[in-house]
Short mmCIF file of C-alpha atoms in Angstrom, two decimals:
data_model
loop_
_atom_site.label_atom_id
_atom_site.label_comp_id
_atom_site.label_asym_id
_atom_site.label_seq_id
_atom_site.Cartn_x
_atom_site.Cartn_y
_atom_site.Cartn_z
CA MET Y 1086 201.94 188.14 309.43
CA THR Y 1087 205.39 188.07 308.32
CA THR Y 1088 207.37 189.81 310.80
CA LEU Y 1089 209.10 191.87 307.95
CA PRO Y 1090 208.48 192.49 304.41
CA ARG Y 1091 207.97 189.97 301.62
CA LEU Y 1092 207.85 190.72 298.65
CA LEU Y 1093 206.70 189.13 295.72
CA THR Y 1094 208.45 190.04 292.23
CA VAL Y 1095 208.30 189.19 288.97
CA VAL Y 1096 209.73 190.84 285.23
CA GLY Y 1097 206.48 193.09 285.70
CA ASP Y 1098 204.16 194.18 287.76
CA PRO Y 1099 201.97 191.74 289.81
CA HIS Y 1100 199.45 194.20 290.73
CA ASP Y 1101 197.98 193.74 287.11
CA ILE Y 1102 195.85 190.44 286.41
CA ASN Y 1103 197.48 190.69 282.83
CA THR Y 1104 201.33 189.99 284.39
CA TRP Y 1105 202.47 186.50 282.80
CA SER Y 1106 199.31 184.23 283.09
CA ASN Y 1107 197.23 186.57 286.07
CA ILE Y 1108 199.68 184.19 288.47
CA PRO Y 1109 201.31 186.76 290.42
CA TYR Y 1110 198.10 188.92 290.33
CA PHE Y 1111 196.29 185.84 291.94
CA PHE Y 1112 199.47 185.04 294.68
CA LEU Y 1113 199.85 188.36 295.63
CA GLN Y 1114 196.15 188.54 296.59
CA ALA Y 1115 196.02 185.75 298.07
CA GLY Y 1116 199.04 186.02 300.19
CA GLN Y 1117 198.28 189.41 301.15
CA GLN Y 1118 194.68 188.27 302.66
CA ALA Y 1119 196.24 185.46 304.22
CA GLY Y 1120 199.02 187.81 305.73
CA PHE Y 1121 201.34 186.26 304.20
CA LEU Y 1122 202.95 188.23 301.72
CA THR Y 1123 203.54 192.17 302.69
CA ASP Y 1124 203.55 193.83 298.96
CA GLY Y 1125 204.47 193.21 295.05
CA LEU Y 1126 207.33 195.24 293.40
CA PRO Y 1127 205.39 196.93 289.98
CA LEU Y 1128 208.17 196.58 287.80
CA ASP Y 1129 207.56 198.40 284.71
CA CYS Y 1130 209.02 196.60 281.50
CA ASP Y 1131 207.07 199.09 278.58
CA ARG Y 1132 209.75 202.04 280.70
CA LEU Y 1133 212.89 199.54 279.12
CA LYS Y 1134 211.70 199.80 275.24
CA GLN Y 1135 214.10 202.28 274.31
CA GLN Y 1136 217.36 200.78 276.02
CA ARG Y 1137 216.12 197.65 274.86
CA LEU Y 1138 216.88 198.54 271.28
CA LEU Y 1139 220.16 199.76 272.37
CA TRP Y 1140 220.95 196.76 274.32
CA ASN Y 1141 220.43 194.45 271.47
CA ALA Y 1142 222.14 196.43 268.70
CA GLY Y 1143 224.62 196.89 270.80
CA HIS Y 1144 225.44 192.98 270.93
CA TRP Y 1145 224.60 192.20 267.71
CA LEU Y 1146 227.47 194.14 267.42
CA THR Y 1147 229.88 192.90 269.44
CA THR Y 1148 229.17 189.40 269.11
CA GLY Y 1149 226.81 188.91 266.30
CA GLU Y 1150 224.55 187.71 268.45
CA TYR Y 1151 220.69 188.53 269.19
CA GLY Y 1152 218.00 188.58 271.77
CA GLY Y 1153 218.59 187.65 275.80
CA PHE Y 1154 217.92 191.64 276.82
CA GLN Y 1155 215.45 190.10 279.71
CA TYR Y 1156 218.64 188.18 281.04
CA SER Y 1157 220.94 190.92 281.08
CA GLN Y 1158 221.93 192.06 284.61
CA THR Y 1159 221.57 195.96 282.93
CA ALA Y 1160 217.60 195.14 282.50
CA LEU Y 1161 217.57 193.73 285.54
CA ARG Y 1162 219.02 196.31 287.26
CA SER Y 1163 217.11 198.57 284.95
CA LEU Y 1164 214.12 197.27 286.36
CA PHE Y 1165 214.82 196.98 290.19
CA SER Y 1166 215.71 200.81 289.80
CA GLN Y 1167 212.60 201.45 289.55
CA VAL Y 1168 211.05 200.82 293.17
CA THR Y 1169 212.26 201.92 296.62
CA LEU Y 1170 212.89 199.36 299.21
CA PRO Y 1171 211.51 199.23 302.78
CA PRO Y 1172 215.15 199.75 304.80
CA GLY Y 1173 216.64 196.91 306.45
CA PRO Y 1174 215.46 193.02 306.00
CA VAL Y 1175 213.71 191.86 303.07
CA GLU Y 1176 212.27 189.01 301.58
CA PHE Y 1177 212.02 188.29 298.59
CA ILE Y 1178 209.76 185.78 296.70
CA SER Y 1179 210.34 185.59 293.25
CA HIS Y 1180 208.91 184.19 290.19
CA PHE Y 1181 211.93 184.67 287.73
CA PRO Y 1182 215.04 182.80 288.54
CA LEU Y 1183 216.80 185.53 287.95
CA LEU Y 1184 215.38 188.82 290.45
CA PRO Y 1185 216.06 190.07 292.11
CA PRO Y 1186 219.74 191.25 290.67
CA ARG Y 1187 223.04 190.89 292.47
CA PRO Y 1188 224.58 191.96 294.34
CA TRP Y 1189 222.52 191.24 297.08
CA ALA Y 1190 222.50 193.17 300.49
CA ALA Y 1191 223.71 190.88 303.13
CA ASP Y 1192 220.40 191.05 304.81
CA TRP Y 1193 218.13 189.82 301.98
CA ARG Y 1194 216.04 186.58 301.96
CA VAL Y 1195 215.91 185.27 298.71
CA SER Y 1196 213.24 182.26 297.97
CA TYR Y 1197 211.68 181.48 294.10
CA TYR Y 1198 208.27 180.17 293.16
CA LEU Y 1199 208.47 178.65 289.22
CA ASP Y 1200 206.94 176.94 287.01
CA ALA Y 1201 209.99 175.81 285.06
CA THR Y 1202 213.85 176.57 285.19
CA LEU Y 1203 215.97 178.48 282.77
CA ARG Y 1204 217.05 175.16 281.34
CA GLN Y 1205 213.77 174.25 280.72
CA ASN Y 1206 212.32 177.27 279.13
CA PHE Y 1207 215.51 177.40 276.83
CA GLU Y 1208 215.33 173.69 275.80
CA ASP Y 1209 211.83 172.39 276.54
CA TYR Y 1210 210.03 174.67 275.54
CA GLY Y 1211 211.92 176.53 272.70
CA ILE Y 1212 212.29 179.85 274.46
CA GLY Y 1213 216.21 179.62 273.81
CA GLN Y 1214 215.51 180.21 270.11
CA GLN Y 1215 215.12 183.92 270.69
CA VAL Y 1216 218.01 184.31 272.58
CA SER Y 1217 221.98 183.97 272.26
CA GLN Y 1218 224.20 181.36 273.19
CA ARG Y 1219 225.95 183.60 275.22
CA MET Y 1220 223.02 185.18 276.92
CA GLN Y 1221 221.68 181.93 277.72
CA GLN Y 1222 225.40 180.62 279.43
CA GLN Y 1223 225.14 184.02 281.53
CA ALA Y 1224 221.87 183.47 282.22
CA LEU Y 1225 222.09 179.47 282.96
CA GLN Y 1226 225.43 180.34 285.50
CA GLN Y 1227 223.50 183.46 287.47
CA GLU Y 1228 220.10 181.08 287.84
CA THR Y 1229 222.79 178.25 289.63
CA GLU Y 1230 224.02 180.44 291.80
CA ASN Y 1231 221.42 181.98 292.85
CA TYR Y 1232 219.42 178.64 293.31
CA ARG Y 1233 222.86 177.88 296.01
CA GLN Y 1234 221.93 180.91 297.95
CA ALA Y 1235 218.39 181.09 297.86
CA GLN Y 1236 217.09 180.14 300.58
CA SER Y 1237 213.66 177.66 299.71
CA ILE Y 1238 212.87 176.99 295.39
CA ILE Y 1239 208.91 176.63 295.24
CA CYS Y 1240 208.06 174.61 291.76
CA MET Y 1241 204.76 174.43 290.90
CA GLY Y 1242 205.10 170.76 289.44
CA ARG Y 1243 207.45 168.37 290.28
CA SER Y 1244 209.11 168.45 286.72
CA GLY Y 1245 210.29 172.08 287.58
CA ALA Y 1246 211.86 170.50 290.72
CA ARG Y 1247 213.60 167.88 289.41
CA SER Y 1248 215.01 170.20 286.79
CA VAL Y 1249 216.25 172.37 290.06
CA VAL Y 1250 217.91 169.57 291.79
CA GLU Y 1251 219.08 167.67 288.32
CA ASP Y 1252 220.16 170.18 286.14
CA TYR Y 1253 221.61 172.70 288.58
CA GLY Y 1254 222.90 170.17 291.54
CA ILE Y 1255 220.72 172.29 293.98
CA ASP Y 1256 219.96 170.06 297.34
CA PRO Y 1257 216.66 168.52 297.19
CA ALA Y 1258 216.31 169.21 301.04
CA LYS Y 1259 215.25 173.20 300.07
CA VAL Y 1260 213.48 172.50 297.11
CA HIS Y 1261 209.39 171.71 297.34
CA VAL Y 1262 206.43 171.02 295.22
CA ILE Y 1263 203.51 173.54 295.57
CA PRO Y 1264 201.64 173.57 292.35
CA GLY Y 1265 199.74 176.91 291.77
CA GLY Y 1266 195.59 177.43 291.90
CA ALA Y 1267 193.09 178.37 289.36
CA ASN Y 1268 193.03 182.31 288.33
CA LEU Y 1269 189.77 183.03 288.92
CA ASP Y 1270 188.53 185.51 291.14
CA GLU Y 1271 187.62 183.76 294.30
CA ALA Y 1272 184.97 186.63 294.80
CA HIS Y 1273 182.63 186.24 292.43
CA LEU Y 1274 182.83 182.46 291.43
CA PRO Y 1275 179.77 179.97 292.73
CA SER Y 1276 180.45 178.34 295.92
CA ALA Y 1277 180.99 174.31 296.16
CA ALA Y 1278 177.26 173.83 297.22
CA GLU Y 1279 176.11 176.51 294.06
CA LEU Y 1280 178.36 174.05 291.07
CA VAL Y 1281 176.20 171.47 292.69
CA ASP Y 1282 173.10 170.94 289.44
CA GLN Y 1283 171.37 168.78 287.90
CA PRO Y 1284 172.53 165.76 286.34
CA MET Y 1285 174.17 166.44 282.43
CA ALA Y 1286 173.13 164.56 280.13
CA LEU Y 1287 176.54 163.45 277.99
CA SER Y 1288 174.66 163.58 274.06
CA PRO Y 1289 176.57 165.22 272.61
CA VAL Y 1290 179.53 164.87 274.76
CA ARG Y 1291 181.00 168.19 275.03
CA LEU Y 1292 184.99 168.29 275.56
CA GLY Y 1293 186.67 171.43 276.49
CA PHE Y 1294 189.86 173.36 275.62
CA ILE Y 1295 191.18 176.16 277.01
CA GLY Y 1296 194.04 178.06 275.53
CA LYS Y 1297 195.78 180.33 272.76
CA ASP Y 1298 198.01 177.87 271.80
CA TRP Y 1299 196.16 175.63 270.53
CA GLN Y 1300 198.41 173.57 268.73
CA ARG Y 1301 200.88 172.54 271.69
CA LYS Y 1302 198.44 172.10 273.86
CA GLY Y 1303 196.79 169.22 272.01
CA LEU Y 1304 193.65 170.92 269.98
CA PRO Y 1305 194.63 168.62 266.94
CA PHE Y 1306 194.39 165.13 269.02
CA LEU Y 1307 191.49 166.66 270.88
CA LEU Y 1308 189.98 166.41 267.49
CA ALA Y 1309 191.09 163.27 266.54
CA VAL Y 1310 189.70 161.89 269.89
CA ALA Y 1311 186.24 163.68 268.38
CA ASP Y 1312 186.84 161.61 265.31
CA ASP Y 1313 187.30 158.01 267.12
CA LEU Y 1314 184.09 158.92 269.14
CA GLN Y 1315 182.60 160.16 266.03
CA ALA Y 1316 183.50 157.02 264.16
CA ARG Y 1317 181.42 155.29 267.79
CA GLY Y 1318 178.48 157.01 266.86
CA ILE Y 1319 179.04 158.67 269.57
CA ALA Y 1320 177.79 162.66 269.28
CA VAL Y 1321 180.68 164.65 270.39
CA GLU Y 1322 181.42 168.82 270.48
CA VAL Y 1323 184.85 170.03 271.24
CA ARG Y 1324 184.03 173.71 272.41
CA VAL Y 1325 187.31 176.04 272.18
CA ILE Y 1326 188.09 179.40 274.07
CA GLY Y 1327 190.92 181.15 273.84
CA PRO Y 1328 192.00 181.04 269.70
CA ARG Y 1329 189.78 183.17 267.71
CA SER Y 1330 187.92 180.82 265.08
CA ALA Y 1331 189.56 182.30 261.70
CA ASP Y 1332 192.48 180.62 263.30
CA LEU Y 1333 191.38 176.85 263.87
CA PRO Y 1334 191.30 174.36 261.72
CA ASP Y 1335 187.58 173.38 259.87
CA HIS Y 1336 186.22 170.87 261.90
CA PRO Y 1337 182.34 169.44 262.11
CA CYS Y 1338 182.89 169.07 265.77
CA LEU Y 1339 184.42 172.57 266.36
CA ARG Y 1340 182.53 174.67 268.80
CA PRO Y 1341 184.59 178.02 268.64
CA LEU Y 1342 183.93 180.44 271.49
CA GLY Y 1343 186.55 182.84 271.00
CA PHE Y 1344 188.82 184.78 273.43
CA ILE Y 1345 186.54 185.47 276.90
CA ASP Y 1346 188.54 187.82 279.34
CA LYS Y 1347 188.09 186.55 282.43
CA ALA Y 1348 188.30 189.85 284.43
CA THR Y 1349 185.58 191.19 282.45
CA GLN Y 1350 183.65 188.19 281.39
CA LEU Y 1351 184.08 186.09 284.12
CA PRO Y 1352 180.40 184.94 284.37
CA LEU Y 1353 180.46 183.53 280.20
CA PHE Y 1354 183.50 182.53 281.31
CA VAL Y 1355 182.27 180.73 284.05
CA ASP Y 1356 178.75 178.94 282.53
CA GLN Y 1357 181.16 177.83 279.48
CA VAL Y 1358 183.57 175.82 281.36
CA ARG Y 1359 180.55 174.36 282.89
CA SER Y 1360 179.11 173.00 280.31
CA PHE Y 1361 182.31 170.89 279.36
CA HIS Y 1362 181.65 167.30 280.46
CA PHE Y 1363 185.31 167.72 280.71
CA GLY Y 1364 188.23 170.08 280.27
CA CYS Y 1365 190.87 168.72 278.00
CA LEU Y 1366 194.79 169.59 277.90
CA PHE Y 1367 197.09 167.28 276.17
CA SER Y 1368 199.81 169.38 275.62
CA SER Y 1369 203.14 168.57 273.50
CA ALA Y 1370 205.26 170.43 276.10
CA GLU Y 1371 203.91 172.20 279.40
CA ALA Y 1372 205.35 173.68 282.16
CA PHE Y 1373 202.30 173.69 284.29
CA GLY Y 1374 198.55 174.08 283.13
CA ILE Y 1375 196.24 176.90 284.61
CA SER Y 1376 193.58 175.64 282.47
CA ASN Y 1377 192.89 171.78 284.10
CA LEU Y 1378 192.70 173.87 287.67
CA GLU Y 1379 190.18 176.06 286.16
CA CYS Y 1380 187.73 173.33 285.31
CA ILE Y 1381 188.46 171.96 288.12
CA ARG Y 1382 187.24 174.98 290.42
CA LEU Y 1383 184.41 174.90 288.86
CA GLY Y 1384 183.53 171.58 289.12
CA VAL Y 1385 184.11 170.03 285.75
CA PRO Y 1386 186.51 166.94 285.77
CA VAL Y 1387 189.79 166.56 283.57
CA LEU Y 1388 191.27 164.91 280.43
CA ALA Y 1389 194.99 165.40 279.95
CA ARG Y 1390 198.63 164.17 279.23
CA ARG Y 1391 201.07 163.20 281.61
CA ILE Y 1392 203.75 165.81 280.61
CA GLY Y 1393 206.37 168.73 282.40
CA GLY Y 1394 203.96 169.96 285.31
CA ILE Y 1395 200.38 168.70 284.40
CA PRO Y 1396 200.37 166.29 286.68
CA GLU Y 1397 200.17 168.31 289.37
CA THR Y 1398 197.24 169.83 288.13
CA VAL Y 1399 195.23 167.52 288.72
CA PRO Y 1400 194.89 166.06 292.38
CA ALA Y 1401 194.15 162.10 292.46
CA GLY Y 1402 190.98 161.37 291.34
CA LEU Y 1403 189.54 164.57 289.73
CA GLY Y 1404 190.41 163.53 286.15
CA HIS Y 1405 192.29 160.80 283.98
CA LEU Y 1406 195.97 161.54 283.23
CA PHE Y 1407 197.78 159.83 279.75
CA ASP Y 1408 200.75 158.51 278.77
CA PRO Y 1409 202.32 160.58 275.82
CA SER Y 1410 202.32 157.97 274.29
CA ASP Y 1411 198.73 157.03 274.77
CA SER Y 1412 196.51 157.36 271.51
CA ALA Y 1413 193.34 159.13 270.60
CA THR Y 1414 191.47 155.96 270.68
CA ALA Y 1415 192.43 155.17 274.26
CA VAL Y 1416 191.18 158.33 275.61
CA ALA Y 1417 188.16 157.70 273.70
CA ASP Y 1418 187.94 154.47 275.26
CA VAL Y 1419 187.49 156.33 278.52
CA VAL Y 1420 185.07 159.02 277.40
CA GLU Y 1421 182.94 156.20 275.81
CA ARG Y 1422 182.74 154.53 278.99
CA TYR Y 1423 181.81 157.38 280.90
CA VAL Y 1424 178.75 157.69 278.13
CA ASP Y 1425 177.50 154.33 278.31
CA GLN Y 1426 177.84 154.84 282.61
CA PRO Y 1427 176.37 158.12 283.01
CA GLN Y 1428 175.59 157.76 286.56
CA THR Y 1429 179.51 156.82 286.84
CA TYR Y 1430 180.35 160.53 285.55
CA HIS Y 1431 177.43 162.07 287.52
CA ALA Y 1432 179.22 160.53 290.69
CA TRP Y 1433 182.28 161.97 289.06
CA ARG Y 1434 181.34 165.09 288.61
CA SER Y 1435 179.94 164.98 292.86
CA LYS Y 1436 183.47 164.10 294.00
CA VAL Y 1437 185.32 167.14 292.10
CA VAL Y 1438 182.65 169.81 292.92
CA ALA Y 1439 182.88 168.32 296.45
CA ARG Y 1440 187.11 169.22 296.62
CA VAL Y 1441 187.08 172.68 294.27
CA ALA Y 1442 188.99 174.09 297.08
CA GLU Y 1443 191.84 172.07 297.18
CA VAL Y 1444 192.54 174.09 293.61
CA THR Y 1445 192.36 177.61 294.95
CA TRP Y 1446 195.32 180.02 295.77
CA ALA Y 1447 194.41 180.14 299.03
CA THR Y 1448 195.24 176.71 299.59
CA THR Y 1449 198.48 177.33 297.82
CA VAL Y 1450 199.51 180.39 300.17
CA GLN Y 1451 198.59 177.40 303.19
CA ARG Y 1452 201.19 175.18 302.08
CA PHE Y 1453 203.34 177.84 301.10
CA MET Y 1454 203.23 179.10 305.13
CA GLN Y 1455 203.41 175.47 306.15
CA VAL Y 1456 206.56 175.34 304.51
CA TRP Y 1457 207.77 179.07 306.05
CA ASP Y 1458 207.18 177.21 309.66
CA GLY Y 1459 209.37 174.52 308.25
CA SER Y 1460 206.91 171.67 307.55
CA ARG Y 1461 208.84 169.46 304.86
CA GLU Y 1462 205.15 168.18 303.67
CA PHE Y 1463 205.92 169.70 300.02
CA GLN Y 1464 209.65 168.51 299.86
CA TYR Y 1465 210.35 167.53 296.60
CA ASP Y 1466 211.68 163.78 296.64
CA LEU Y 1467 214.02 161.75 294.33
#
């Protein structure tokens, strides 16, 4: 149990499952259960709507640029003013590199848990198109200072850790890599023993896809894999969770399943994901890749692209990672081998089931506790 308040903060409310792809919610729940986190700060961005409009208007009039309110000290201080902090020393773990806002109290200890740096978000993931150049520069300067003053910087993947060290000049001794867990309610999930099932026929072979941003996450590439398999006479389905069917391309292999709310429709989500033979994520850019963890937690091996933070979502032996230059044919070759050797596939799936605990938030929190106890096991190595 922490001896001083250890508070989780994010732009939003970590008690709300809909905040930032569910990550703060599940991290907070697991952290509190383990006695590692005391609480989360409930910040309400909706209360700043009018202030945002006024700020954007003023920023446009004074600079000729638009966008970036959420990175301004005005916004961040307004958010933090919504909560009353406990008296005395406080420790923060922040999912956002500009929180807590400056100035920091002398008895604050601040650490970060990030999927990506702002430099990556602005340049690699396209967010910079919505943020004025001046605000980007100010945010990056403040982010650098925050990292220098931080106790520890924990990144979900090596790509984020590399950015912290190389783009911001931060000492790698205080940078660690700890992947997040599957964003699923463990209390209502099947155990590893319950995931053991009868061998599944690989005809049709079912390629699973989870994600609303289907173009960036590589659905067109996955459909090309399906085309290649069909040309070899292999029956294939591409099952898609997330987008509306009307938004998806027309393709004979496509099986749209629509949006499934994991908070209210978890049994349906579990059943559909378990029907996949492979979870697939071939993103063009990806800070992390929660869908891989969700598939593995439900006993489904994954096929994914080695890009961004994706490698940290695929523990060794639980999936195949492909280079960005690998073709759809290269992926189809791997799938065909398993179709031709179903016993090998079923043995692999059993291996995944036996290791589902590795991708839970409970495991993530245990690794945090090791770092806080002085372990260097997860330290980023150049």
